[in-house]
Amino acid sequence: MSLDYVKFSNGFEKFMPKEYRDMVEHGPFGKKISVSQMGSFKEVLEEHPMCAGCAMTLFIRLAMIAFPNPEDTITVGTAGCGRLAISQAAIPFVYGNYGDQNGVASGLSRGLRLRFGDKPKDVVVMAGDGGTADIGFQQVLHSWFRKERFTTIMLDNEVYGNTGGQESGMTNRGAVLKMAPLGKKFEKMDMVQMAKVAGCAYVATVVPNNPRRVESVIKKAVLIAREVGSTYIQAYTSCNIEYAIPTDKVMEDAKTVENDRYAFSEYISDEAKQYLTERYGYKEFLPKPAAPAAAIPGKA
Amino acid sequence: MYLVADISVEICAAKSCKLCTQYCPEANTILYSDEMGKDKGFKYGSAYVAVDRCKGCAQCVWVCDNMAKNNAIKMIMIDQLPKAALTDNITYGEKSTTAVLASPVVG
């Protein structure tokens, strides 16, 4: 939980595997990195067993790059595809029982504040749509109502992809899946609206076909969660297996879905805007200067 | 045998958009080297693939063809690549990486 853990123990340097040495010497720890530098530094995410071409993998990769202080971050997850990759990163990962990730994160976040005081330690929950909107729904909503200060990210693949393709609350109405052969009979849950009602300080929907936007959204969410309150990001991360999307068409699908029904949206509370501006120098929320008075026609 | 992505240095080093490095779902797989293009007299460096980590999804091909419109990436059977980058032969630097190319198929 600090730069101290990202170094070699005395005498062990020469015995460490290449990946670990690269991580210590050329990883993102203690540096300011961005998606524009991708491919030129060692990323915290290592090899993992997620499917080829998975959009969720891409989102997790971008998220790990976007964390403002990876050395001071803990990720919390639950059952689902995402944990297969999230757990394979040089960031401590806590694996909750199915659905209790926001309860675990609440305790963790409070404990870290007691232990480390003002020094920011970020807790980020990354769970699937089943873990967030179905099985973990009660704990997710309550953590938001309590204004627990951590970030919740939903990896929304709109299906239980890990167990063969059952419908989830986030599946679209009418979708036919392997384990939902008659088609889903109910609408997709509106978790974004629920997050706003529950009082989240920052709510965003995003699709991973715009890496810079993903980076910006995650940075803001994590920074706001340090002091202001709960933050929620809902990311469309298609399941190319259960929805039979050819792997080379995953980004095309993301683009289509973004235009069709998953447009980028961002809600920031006034308190969070003020916090980002004053504390972290964000200029986009400053009041716009008044437009100059229109020239009076005929008086050049 | 299986397919892996192969980036044409000649095309990539002329454009150097780096989009494939941002869209590959696998971490530490498509990397960027300043030397790979500049050594051959091109203006920029080039992206390259650590083939031992490539899962062959071809997302980079779609991105290169449709978003960047460079058509620099093709999927090739791994035994048809005479030389390729492998994780063990990649060195990270301050702002770039370097790779010593070797045969990806042993034995």
mmCIF file of C-alpha atoms in Angstrom:
data_model
loop_
_atom_site.group_PDB
_atom_site.id
_atom_site.type_symbol
_atom_site.label_atom_id
_atom_site.label_comp_id
_atom_site.label_asym_id
_atom_site.label_seq_id
_atom_site.Cartn_x
_atom_site.Cartn_y
_atom_site.Cartn_z
ATOM 1 C CA MET A 1 0.000 0.000 0.000
ATOM 2 C CA SER A 2 2.764 2.410 -0.773
ATOM 3 C CA LEU A 3 5.805 2.723 -3.001
ATOM 4 C CA ASP A 4 7.645 0.610 -0.397
ATOM 5 C CA TYR A 5 6.001 -2.546 -1.615
ATOM 6 C CA VAL A 6 7.013 -1.943 -5.217
ATOM 7 C CA LYS A 7 10.691 -2.684 -4.792
ATOM 8 C CA PHE A 8 13.042 -5.626 -4.447
ATOM 9 C CA SER A 9 13.785 -7.115 -1.077
ATOM 10 C CA ASN A 10 17.504 -6.882 -0.345
ATOM 11 C CA GLY A 11 19.435 -9.654 -2.039
ATOM 12 C CA PHE A 12 16.494 -10.970 -4.053
ATOM 13 C CA GLU A 13 16.738 -8.746 -7.128
ATOM 14 C CA LYS A 14 18.659 -11.215 -9.277
ATOM 15 C CA PHE A 15 16.263 -14.058 -8.467
ATOM 16 C CA MET A 16 13.088 -12.253 -9.478
ATOM 17 C CA PRO A 17 11.404 -13.114 -12.831
ATOM 18 C CA LYS A 18 11.770 -10.681 -15.711
ATOM 19 C CA GLU A 19 8.146 -9.529 -15.485
ATOM 20 C CA TYR A 20 8.624 -8.540 -11.853
ATOM 21 C CA ARG A 21 11.881 -6.728 -12.534
ATOM 22 C CA ASP A 22 10.288 -4.811 -15.405
ATOM 23 C CA MET A 23 7.383 -3.915 -13.113
ATOM 24 C CA VAL A 24 9.637 -2.485 -10.420
ATOM 25 C CA GLU A 25 11.957 -0.649 -12.788
ATOM 26 C CA HIS A 26 9.590 0.443 -15.568
ATOM 27 C CA GLY A 27 6.109 0.168 -14.137
ATOM 28 C CA PRO A 28 3.735 3.082 -13.566
ATOM 29 C CA PHE A 29 4.297 3.308 -9.824
ATOM 30 C CA GLY A 30 5.136 6.785 -8.573
ATOM 31 C CA LYS A 31 4.930 8.247 -12.089
ATOM 32 C CA LYS A 32 2.303 10.150 -14.013
ATOM 33 C CA ILE A 33 1.297 8.027 -16.963
ATOM 34 C CA SER A 34 -1.517 8.218 -19.492
ATOM 35 C CA VAL A 35 -3.043 6.114 -22.255
ATOM 36 C CA SER A 36 -1.030 8.062 -24.835
ATOM 37 C CA GLN A 37 2.112 6.378 -23.437
ATOM 38 C CA MET A 38 0.694 2.873 -23.714
ATOM 39 C CA GLY A 39 3.139 0.414 -25.234
ATOM 40 C CA SER A 40 6.177 2.181 -23.791
ATOM 41 C CA PHE A 41 5.968 1.250 -20.106
ATOM 42 C CA LYS A 42 5.348 -1.975 -18.216
ATOM 43 C CA GLU A 43 1.682 -2.237 -17.309
ATOM 44 C CA VAL A 44 0.482 -3.535 -13.956
ATOM 45 C CA LEU A 45 -1.805 -6.103 -15.575
ATOM 46 C CA GLU A 46 -0.168 -9.460 -16.275
ATOM 47 C CA GLU A 47 -1.233 -12.438 -18.373
ATOM 48 C CA HIS A 48 -4.664 -13.793 -17.461
ATOM 49 C CA PRO A 49 -7.116 -16.435 -18.693
ATOM 50 C CA MET A 50 -9.852 -14.146 -20.072
ATOM 51 C CA CYS A 51 -11.118 -14.859 -23.593
ATOM 52 C CA ALA A 52 -9.357 -13.493 -26.673
ATOM 53 C CA GLY A 53 -10.762 -10.165 -27.792
ATOM 54 C CA CYS A 54 -12.801 -9.539 -24.636
ATOM 55 C CA ALA A 55 -13.884 -5.903 -24.344
ATOM 56 C CA MET A 56 -13.956 -6.278 -20.566
ATOM 57 C CA THR A 57 -10.251 -7.070 -20.609
ATOM 58 C CA LEU A 58 -9.575 -3.909 -22.573
ATOM 59 C CA PHE A 59 -11.613 -1.855 -20.108
ATOM 60 C CA ILE A 60 -9.791 -3.370 -17.115
ATOM 61 C CA ARG A 61 -6.461 -2.684 -18.810
ATOM 62 C CA LEU A 62 -7.413 0.962 -19.376
ATOM 63 C CA ALA A 63 -8.783 1.277 -15.835
ATOM 64 C CA MET A 64 -5.521 0.074 -14.300
ATOM 65 C CA ILE A 65 -3.638 2.691 -16.313
ATOM 66 C CA ALA A 66 -6.104 5.386 -15.271
ATOM 67 C CA PHE A 67 -5.817 4.857 -11.506
ATOM 68 C CA PRO A 68 -4.287 8.088 -10.182
ATOM 69 C CA ASN A 69 -2.076 6.265 -7.632
ATOM 70 C CA PRO A 70 -1.854 2.534 -8.412
ATOM 71 C CA GLU A 71 0.524 2.003 -5.484
ATOM 72 C CA ASP A 72 -2.140 3.327 -3.104
ATOM 73 C CA THR A 73 -5.090 1.479 -4.597
ATOM 74 C CA ILE A 74 -6.923 -1.708 -3.620
ATOM 75 C CA THR A 75 -9.388 -3.330 -6.008
ATOM 76 C CA VAL A 76 -12.363 -5.312 -4.738
ATOM 77 C CA GLY A 77 -14.248 -7.786 -6.888
ATOM 78 C CA THR A 78 -16.568 -10.721 -6.811
ATOM 79 C CA ALA A 79 -17.422 -13.793 -8.863
ATOM 80 C CA GLY A 80 -17.578 -13.133 -12.589
ATOM 81 C CA CYS A 81 -15.248 -12.935 -15.561
ATOM 82 C CA GLY A 82 -13.625 -9.648 -14.517
ATOM 83 C CA ARG A 83 -11.923 -11.068 -11.465
ATOM 84 C CA LEU A 84 -9.854 -13.383 -13.666
ATOM 85 C CA ALA A 85 -7.933 -10.348 -14.925
ATOM 86 C CA ILE A 86 -8.273 -7.915 -12.015
ATOM 87 C CA SER A 87 -6.609 -10.439 -9.719
ATOM 88 C CA GLN A 88 -3.618 -10.761 -12.080
ATOM 89 C CA ALA A 89 -2.341 -7.222 -11.562
ATOM 90 C CA ALA A 90 0.305 -5.706 -9.300
ATOM 91 C CA ILE A 91 -2.486 -4.037 -7.337
ATOM 92 C CA PRO A 92 -3.834 -5.720 -4.188
ATOM 93 C CA PHE A 93 -7.154 -7.412 -4.927
ATOM 94 C CA VAL A 94 -9.803 -8.464 -2.417
ATOM 95 C CA TYR A 95 -12.220 -11.141 -3.594
ATOM 96 C CA GLY A 96 -15.554 -10.916 -1.812
ATOM 97 C CA ASN A 97 -18.249 -13.553 -1.643
ATOM 98 C CA TYR A 98 -20.726 -13.184 -4.455
ATOM 99 C CA GLY A 99 -22.508 -9.886 -4.049
ATOM 100 C CA ASP A 100 -20.817 -8.559 -0.929
ATOM 101 C CA GLN A 101 -18.129 -6.537 -2.716
ATOM 102 C CA ASN A 102 -19.592 -3.163 -1.780
ATOM 103 C CA GLY A 103 -19.950 -4.249 1.851
ATOM 104 C CA VAL A 104 -16.310 -5.401 1.896
ATOM 105 C CA ALA A 105 -15.226 -2.169 0.223
ATOM 106 C CA SER A 106 -17.152 -0.087 2.782
ATOM 107 C CA GLY A 107 -15.257 -1.663 5.669
ATOM 108 C CA LEU A 108 -11.976 -1.532 3.809
ATOM 109 C CA SER A 109 -12.367 2.111 2.904
ATOM 110 C CA ARG A 110 -13.249 3.079 6.487
ATOM 111 C CA GLY A 111 -10.406 0.995 7.906
ATOM 112 C CA LEU A 112 -7.858 2.577 5.568
ATOM 113 C CA ARG A 113 -9.021 6.036 6.602
ATOM 114 C CA LEU A 114 -8.590 5.138 10.271
ATOM 115 C CA ARG A 115 -5.155 3.670 9.638
ATOM 116 C CA PHE A 116 -3.738 6.220 7.187
ATOM 117 C CA GLY A 117 -5.683 9.381 7.991
ATOM 118 C CA ASP A 118 -5.504 12.003 5.299
ATOM 119 C CA LYS A 119 -3.147 10.058 3.029
ATOM 120 C CA PRO A 120 -5.352 8.982 0.126
ATOM 121 C CA LYS A 121 -5.845 5.237 -0.246
ATOM 122 C CA ASP A 122 -8.233 4.432 -3.064
ATOM 123 C CA VAL A 123 -10.687 1.548 -3.003
ATOM 124 C CA VAL A 124 -12.162 0.596 -6.357
ATOM 125 C CA VAL A 125 -14.863 -2.031 -6.757
ATOM 126 C CA MET A 126 -14.938 -3.709 -10.164
ATOM 127 C CA ALA A 127 -17.703 -6.265 -10.546
ATOM 128 C CA GLY A 128 -19.955 -7.513 -13.282
ATOM 129 C CA ASP A 129 -23.571 -6.644 -13.920
ATOM 130 C CA GLY A 130 -24.721 -9.730 -11.987
ATOM 131 C CA GLY A 131 -22.594 -8.888 -8.968
ATOM 132 C CA THR A 132 -23.618 -5.227 -8.986
ATOM 133 C CA ALA A 133 -27.232 -5.100 -10.140
ATOM 134 C CA ASP A 134 -28.591 -8.534 -9.149
ATOM 135 C CA ILE A 135 -26.884 -10.456 -6.375
ATOM 136 C CA GLY A 136 -25.011 -7.505 -4.837
ATOM 137 C CA PHE A 137 -27.801 -5.018 -5.451
ATOM 138 C CA GLN A 138 -28.759 -4.495 -1.815
ATOM 139 C CA GLN A 139 -25.196 -3.892 -0.642
ATOM 140 C CA VAL A 140 -24.438 -1.660 -3.616
ATOM 141 C CA LEU A 141 -27.467 0.564 -3.010
ATOM 142 C CA HIS A 142 -26.859 0.763 0.729
ATOM 143 C CA SER A 143 -23.220 1.709 0.269
ATOM 144 C CA TRP A 144 -24.380 4.556 -1.987
ATOM 145 C CA PHE A 145 -27.073 5.703 0.444
ATOM 146 C CA ARG A 146 -24.429 5.714 3.196
ATOM 147 C CA LYS A 147 -22.208 7.796 0.878
ATOM 148 C CA GLU A 148 -19.287 5.426 1.343
ATOM 149 C CA ARG A 149 -16.225 6.979 -0.221
ATOM 150 C CA PHE A 150 -15.089 4.524 -2.872
ATOM 151 C CA THR A 151 -15.656 3.923 -6.581
ATOM 152 C CA THR A 152 -17.997 1.252 -7.941
ATOM 153 C CA ILE A 153 -17.405 0.175 -11.527
ATOM 154 C CA MET A 154 -19.905 -2.087 -13.218
ATOM 155 C CA LEU A 155 -18.433 -4.200 -16.029
ATOM 156 C CA ASP A 156 -21.729 -4.518 -17.873
ATOM 157 C CA ASN A 157 -21.625 -7.380 -20.367
ATOM 158 C CA GLU A 158 -25.406 -7.763 -20.102
ATOM 159 C CA VAL A 159 -25.254 -11.498 -19.303
ATOM 160 C CA TYR A 160 -23.923 -14.051 -16.803
ATOM 161 C CA GLY A 161 -21.061 -14.893 -19.133
ATOM 162 C CA ASN A 162 -19.089 -16.981 -16.652
ATOM 163 C CA THR A 163 -21.820 -19.584 -16.108
ATOM 164 C CA GLY A 164 -23.137 -20.190 -19.584
ATOM 165 C CA GLY A 165 -25.327 -17.243 -20.534
ATOM 166 C CA GLN A 166 -28.195 -16.613 -18.115
ATOM 167 C CA GLU A 167 -30.051 -13.292 -18.294
ATOM 168 C CA SER A 168 -29.174 -10.658 -15.715
ATOM 169 C CA GLY A 169 -31.015 -7.540 -14.598
ATOM 170 C CA MET A 170 -28.877 -5.598 -17.050
ATOM 171 C CA THR A 171 -29.764 -7.772 -20.060
ATOM 172 C CA ASN A 172 -31.912 -5.974 -22.602
ATOM 173 C CA ARG A 173 -35.570 -6.863 -22.964
ATOM 174 C CA GLY A 174 -36.089 -9.512 -25.621
ATOM 175 C CA ALA A 175 -32.473 -10.729 -25.641
ATOM 176 C CA VAL A 176 -32.284 -14.464 -26.356
ATOM 177 C CA LEU A 177 -29.403 -16.213 -24.656
ATOM 178 C CA LYS A 178 -28.261 -19.815 -24.266
ATOM 179 C CA MET A 179 -29.838 -20.083 -20.816
ATOM 180 C CA ALA A 180 -32.679 -17.645 -21.580
ATOM 181 C CA PRO A 181 -34.101 -19.225 -24.728
ATOM 182 C CA LEU A 182 -37.492 -17.480 -24.569
ATOM 183 C CA GLY A 183 -35.962 -14.035 -24.406
ATOM 184 C CA LYS A 184 -35.840 -11.680 -21.451
ATOM 185 C CA LYS A 185 -39.282 -10.398 -20.485
ATOM 186 C CA PHE A 186 -38.290 -7.326 -18.492
ATOM 187 C CA GLU A 187 -36.498 -4.061 -19.220
ATOM 188 C CA LYS A 188 -32.807 -3.455 -18.509
ATOM 189 C CA MET A 189 -32.366 -1.972 -15.039
ATOM 190 C CA ASP A 190 -31.658 1.738 -14.953
ATOM 191 C CA MET A 191 -28.729 1.661 -12.534
ATOM 192 C CA VAL A 192 -27.538 5.104 -13.593
ATOM 193 C CA GLN A 193 -30.757 6.693 -12.413
ATOM 194 C CA MET A 194 -30.660 4.659 -9.219
ATOM 195 C CA ALA A 195 -27.108 5.842 -8.522
ATOM 196 C CA LYS A 196 -28.255 9.440 -8.877
ATOM 197 C CA VAL A 197 -31.273 8.872 -6.606
ATOM 198 C CA ALA A 198 -29.030 7.165 -4.033
ATOM 199 C CA GLY A 199 -26.825 10.257 -3.945
ATOM 200 C CA CYS A 200 -23.666 9.289 -5.844
ATOM 201 C CA ALA A 201 -21.441 12.320 -6.385
ATOM 202 C CA TYR A 202 -20.294 11.139 -9.804
ATOM 203 C CA VAL A 203 -22.088 8.857 -12.256
ATOM 204 C CA ALA A 204 -20.883 8.040 -15.760
ATOM 205 C CA THR A 205 -21.598 5.589 -18.557
ATOM 206 C CA VAL A 206 -18.769 4.755 -20.896
ATOM 207 C CA VAL A 207 -17.801 2.342 -23.676
ATOM 208 C CA PRO A 208 -14.169 1.235 -24.059
ATOM 209 C CA ASN A 209 -13.852 2.315 -27.689
ATOM 210 C CA ASN A 210 -12.540 5.674 -26.502
ATOM 211 C CA PRO A 211 -9.488 5.027 -24.281
ATOM 212 C CA ARG A 212 -8.923 8.692 -23.388
ATOM 213 C CA ARG A 213 -12.503 9.048 -22.211
ATOM 214 C CA VAL A 214 -12.262 5.892 -20.098
ATOM 215 C CA GLU A 215 -9.097 7.272 -18.529
ATOM 216 C CA SER A 216 -10.673 10.643 -17.792
ATOM 217 C CA VAL A 217 -13.842 9.129 -16.306
ATOM 218 C CA ILE A 218 -11.990 6.738 -14.003
ATOM 219 C CA LYS A 219 -9.553 9.398 -12.795
ATOM 220 C CA LYS A 220 -12.405 11.738 -11.885
ATOM 221 C CA ALA A 221 -14.396 8.988 -10.166
ATOM 222 C CA VAL A 222 -11.463 7.837 -8.030
ATOM 223 C CA LEU A 223 -10.445 11.384 -7.063
ATOM 224 C CA ILE A 224 -14.009 12.390 -6.122
ATOM 225 C CA ALA A 225 -14.402 9.226 -4.027
ATOM 226 C CA ARG A 226 -11.428 10.264 -1.903
ATOM 227 C CA GLU A 227 -13.413 12.918 -0.090
ATOM 228 C CA VAL A 228 -16.800 13.728 -1.561
ATOM 229 C CA GLY A 229 -18.773 10.476 -1.703
ATOM 230 C CA SER A 230 -19.688 7.383 -3.703
ATOM 231 C CA THR A 231 -18.958 7.336 -7.406
ATOM 232 C CA TYR A 232 -20.342 4.969 -10.026
ATOM 233 C CA ILE A 233 -19.174 4.073 -13.521
ATOM 234 C CA GLN A 234 -21.185 1.795 -15.762
ATOM 235 C CA ALA A 235 -19.102 0.436 -18.614
ATOM 236 C CA TYR A 236 -20.421 -1.513 -21.581
ATOM 237 C CA THR A 237 -18.016 -4.414 -21.967
ATOM 238 C CA SER A 238 -19.611 -6.839 -24.422
ATOM 239 C CA CYS A 239 -19.363 -10.609 -24.018
ATOM 240 C CA ASN A 240 -18.223 -11.734 -27.444
ATOM 241 C CA ILE A 241 -18.825 -15.389 -26.529
ATOM 242 C CA GLU A 242 -22.434 -15.244 -25.282
ATOM 243 C CA TYR A 243 -23.495 -12.599 -27.819
ATOM 244 C CA ALA A 244 -21.521 -14.295 -30.636
ATOM 245 C CA ILE A 245 -19.564 -11.229 -31.685
ATOM 246 C CA PRO A 246 -16.528 -12.125 -33.854
ATOM 247 C CA THR A 247 -13.437 -10.989 -31.931
ATOM 248 C CA ASP A 248 -12.293 -8.637 -34.675
ATOM 249 C CA LYS A 249 -15.720 -6.934 -34.627
ATOM 250 C CA VAL A 250 -15.805 -6.226 -30.876
ATOM 251 C CA MET A 251 -14.871 -2.566 -31.284
ATOM 252 C CA GLU A 252 -17.321 -2.179 -34.156
ATOM 253 C CA ASP A 253 -20.046 -3.554 -31.858
ATOM 254 C CA ALA A 254 -18.945 -1.164 -29.092
ATOM 255 C CA LYS A 255 -19.237 1.747 -31.494
ATOM 256 C CA THR A 256 -22.683 0.664 -32.693
ATOM 257 C CA VAL A 257 -23.968 0.120 -29.156
ATOM 258 C CA GLU A 258 -22.551 3.461 -28.044
ATOM 259 C CA ASN A 259 -24.425 5.250 -30.830
ATOM 260 C CA ASP A 260 -27.536 3.182 -30.331
ATOM 261 C CA ARG A 261 -28.197 2.944 -26.598
ATOM 262 C CA TYR A 262 -25.044 3.418 -24.511
ATOM 263 C CA ALA A 263 -24.120 7.043 -25.178
ATOM 264 C CA PHE A 264 -21.486 8.625 -22.970
ATOM 265 C CA SER A 265 -23.100 10.413 -20.046
ATOM 266 C CA GLU A 266 -21.611 12.068 -17.023
ATOM 267 C CA TYR A 267 -23.230 13.504 -13.899
ATOM 268 C CA ILE A 268 -21.138 15.408 -11.360
ATOM 269 C CA SER A 269 -22.559 16.963 -8.226
ATOM 270 C CA ASP A 270 -21.786 20.627 -7.577
ATOM 271 C CA GLU A 271 -19.735 19.684 -4.520
ATOM 272 C CA ALA A 272 -17.669 17.251 -6.604
ATOM 273 C CA LYS A 273 -17.114 19.882 -9.311
ATOM 274 C CA GLN A 274 -15.858 22.335 -6.724
ATOM 275 C CA TYR A 275 -13.621 19.678 -5.164
ATOM 276 C CA LEU A 276 -12.031 18.682 -8.487
ATOM 277 C CA THR A 277 -11.453 22.315 -9.410
ATOM 278 C CA GLU A 278 -9.985 23.458 -6.106
ATOM 279 C CA ARG A 279 -8.072 20.345 -5.139
ATOM 280 C CA TYR A 280 -6.877 18.892 -8.443
ATOM 281 C CA GLY A 281 -6.920 21.900 -10.775
ATOM 282 C CA TYR A 282 -9.629 20.702 -13.166
ATOM 283 C CA LYS A 283 -10.497 23.685 -15.345
ATOM 284 C CA GLU A 284 -13.522 22.278 -17.164
ATOM 285 C CA PHE A 285 -15.877 23.076 -14.277
ATOM 286 C CA LEU A 286 -14.888 26.704 -13.850
ATOM 287 C CA PRO A 287 -17.673 29.167 -14.669
ATOM 288 C CA LYS A 288 -17.529 30.164 -18.296
ATOM 289 C CA PRO A 289 -16.499 33.788 -18.887
ATOM 290 C CA ALA A 290 -19.414 35.959 -19.954
ATOM 291 C CA ALA A 291 -19.717 36.276 -23.722
ATOM 292 C CA PRO A 292 -18.787 39.736 -25.039
ATOM 293 C CA ALA A 293 -21.771 41.932 -25.738
ATOM 294 C CA ALA A 294 -23.017 41.517 -29.296
ATOM 295 C CA ALA A 295 -21.948 44.277 -31.646
ATOM 296 C CA ILE A 296 -24.718 46.706 -32.421
ATOM 297 C CA PRO A 297 -25.530 46.500 -36.114
ATOM 298 C CA GLY A 298 -24.724 49.597 -38.071
ATOM 299 C CA LYS A 299 -22.154 50.891 -35.561
ATOM 300 C CA ALA A 300 -18.922 49.415 -36.842
ATOM 301 C CA MET B 1 -0.471 -23.565 -35.296
ATOM 302 C CA TYR B 2 -2.371 -20.389 -34.561
ATOM 303 C CA LEU B 3 -2.651 -16.833 -35.797
ATOM 304 C CA VAL B 4 -0.865 -13.849 -34.278
ATOM 305 C CA ALA B 5 -0.818 -10.202 -35.285
ATOM 306 C CA ASP B 6 2.076 -8.935 -37.368
ATOM 307 C CA ILE B 7 2.713 -5.215 -37.859
ATOM 308 C CA SER B 8 4.403 -3.931 -40.998
ATOM 309 C CA VAL B 9 7.200 -1.651 -39.793
ATOM 310 C CA GLU B 10 7.298 0.138 -43.155
ATOM 311 C CA ILE B 11 3.661 1.261 -42.930
ATOM 312 C CA CYS B 12 3.552 1.795 -39.163
ATOM 313 C CA ALA B 13 6.734 3.869 -38.958
ATOM 314 C CA ALA B 14 5.410 6.235 -41.615
ATOM 315 C CA LYS B 15 2.242 7.028 -39.633
ATOM 316 C CA SER B 16 2.883 6.070 -36.012
ATOM 317 C CA CYS B 17 -0.656 6.588 -34.735
ATOM 318 C CA LYS B 18 -0.184 4.167 -31.792
ATOM 319 C CA LEU B 19 -3.905 3.328 -31.781
ATOM 320 C CA CYS B 20 -3.270 -0.425 -31.687
ATOM 321 C CA THR B 21 -1.294 -0.059 -28.446
ATOM 322 C CA GLN B 22 -4.392 1.499 -26.862
ATOM 323 C CA TYR B 23 -6.983 -0.954 -28.196
ATOM 324 C CA CYS B 24 -5.270 -4.315 -27.670
ATOM 325 C CA PRO B 25 -7.193 -6.086 -24.892
ATOM 326 C CA GLU B 26 -4.022 -7.748 -23.615
ATOM 327 C CA ALA B 27 -1.555 -5.790 -21.503
ATOM 328 C CA ASN B 28 2.147 -5.593 -22.463
ATOM 329 C CA THR B 29 1.423 -7.181 -25.840
ATOM 330 C CA ILE B 30 1.509 -4.454 -28.499
ATOM 331 C CA LEU B 31 4.498 -2.328 -27.608
ATOM 332 C CA TYR B 32 6.190 0.641 -29.202
ATOM 333 C CA SER B 33 9.821 1.057 -30.181
ATOM 334 C CA ASP B 34 11.413 4.299 -31.373
ATOM 335 C CA GLU B 35 14.382 2.440 -32.814
ATOM 336 C CA MET B 36 12.456 -0.068 -34.892
ATOM 337 C CA GLY B 37 11.429 2.534 -37.469
ATOM 338 C CA LYS B 38 14.132 5.148 -37.136
ATOM 339 C CA ASP B 39 16.873 2.566 -37.686
ATOM 340 C CA LYS B 40 15.377 1.907 -41.096
ATOM 341 C CA GLY B 41 15.286 5.603 -41.966
ATOM 342 C CA PHE B 42 11.632 6.276 -41.175
ATOM 343 C CA LYS B 43 10.409 9.384 -39.435
ATOM 344 C CA TYR B 44 8.857 7.612 -36.429
ATOM 345 C CA GLY B 45 9.192 4.430 -34.452
ATOM 346 C CA SER B 46 6.931 1.440 -34.900
ATOM 347 C CA ALA B 47 4.560 -0.691 -32.864
ATOM 348 C CA TYR B 48 5.316 -4.413 -32.626
ATOM 349 C CA VAL B 49 3.702 -7.485 -31.113
ATOM 350 C CA ALA B 50 5.048 -9.658 -28.299
ATOM 351 C CA VAL B 51 3.748 -12.797 -30.009
ATOM 352 C CA ASP B 52 3.943 -14.999 -26.912
ATOM 353 C CA ARG B 53 1.198 -12.861 -25.347
ATOM 354 C CA CYS B 54 -0.959 -12.363 -28.458
ATOM 355 C CA LYS B 55 -4.253 -14.295 -28.266
ATOM 356 C CA GLY B 56 -5.031 -13.717 -31.945
ATOM 357 C CA CYS B 57 -8.301 -11.782 -31.554
ATOM 358 C CA ALA B 58 -7.468 -9.404 -34.443
ATOM 359 C CA GLN B 59 -8.998 -6.352 -32.768
ATOM 360 C CA CYS B 60 -5.827 -4.456 -33.684
ATOM 361 C CA VAL B 61 -6.420 -5.339 -37.335
ATOM 362 C CA TRP B 62 -9.906 -3.792 -37.228
ATOM 363 C CA VAL B 63 -8.610 -0.702 -35.450
ATOM 364 C CA CYS B 64 -5.702 -0.268 -37.888
ATOM 365 C CA ASP B 65 -7.887 -0.822 -40.958
ATOM 366 C CA ASN B 66 -11.032 1.081 -39.928
ATOM 367 C CA MET B 67 -10.035 3.716 -37.375
ATOM 368 C CA ALA B 68 -6.464 4.539 -38.380
ATOM 369 C CA LYS B 69 -6.958 3.489 -42.040
ATOM 370 C CA ASN B 70 -3.354 2.360 -42.237
ATOM 371 C CA ASN B 71 -3.825 -1.350 -43.021
ATOM 372 C CA ALA B 72 -0.514 -2.145 -41.372
ATOM 373 C CA ILE B 73 -1.518 -5.229 -39.353
ATOM 374 C CA LYS B 74 -2.163 -8.719 -40.700
ATOM 375 C CA MET B 75 -2.873 -12.005 -38.940
ATOM 376 C CA ILE B 76 -0.189 -14.579 -39.715
ATOM 377 C CA MET B 77 0.361 -18.192 -38.650
ATOM 378 C CA ILE B 78 3.033 -18.057 -35.977
ATOM 379 C CA ASP B 79 5.287 -20.540 -37.793
ATOM 380 C CA GLN B 80 5.216 -18.314 -40.883
ATOM 381 C CA LEU B 81 6.895 -15.467 -38.990
ATOM 382 C CA PRO B 82 10.644 -15.777 -39.499
ATOM 383 C CA LYS B 83 11.396 -13.443 -36.597
ATOM 384 C CA ALA B 84 9.219 -11.864 -33.945
ATOM 385 C CA ALA B 85 9.397 -10.141 -30.572
ATOM 386 C CA LEU B 86 9.094 -12.287 -27.456
ATOM 387 C CA THR B 87 8.606 -10.989 -23.910
ATOM 388 C CA ASP B 88 11.970 -12.348 -22.739
ATOM 389 C CA ASN B 89 13.791 -10.306 -25.411
ATOM 390 C CA ILE B 90 12.054 -6.991 -24.735
ATOM 391 C CA THR B 91 13.799 -4.251 -22.779
ATOM 392 C CA TYR B 92 11.888 -1.322 -21.344
ATOM 393 C CA GLY B 93 13.502 2.118 -21.500
ATOM 394 C CA GLU B 94 12.557 5.572 -20.259
ATOM 395 C CA LYS B 95 10.137 6.439 -23.068
ATOM 396 C CA SER B 96 10.242 3.484 -25.408
ATOM 397 C CA THR B 97 11.053 -0.210 -25.595
ATOM 398 C CA THR B 98 13.515 -2.219 -27.626
ATOM 399 C CA ALA B 99 13.129 -5.784 -28.814
ATOM 400 C CA VAL B 100 15.623 -8.289 -30.144
ATOM 401 C CA LEU B 101 13.726 -10.310 -32.738
ATOM 402 C CA ALA B 102 14.017 -14.079 -32.671
ATOM 403 C CA SER B 103 12.284 -17.118 -34.124
ATOM 404 C CA PRO B 104 8.956 -17.520 -32.320
ATOM 405 C CA VAL B 105 8.851 -21.288 -32.877
ATOM 406 C CA VAL B 106 11.366 -23.380 -31.011
ATOM 407 C CA GLY B 107 12.178 -26.908 -32.135
#
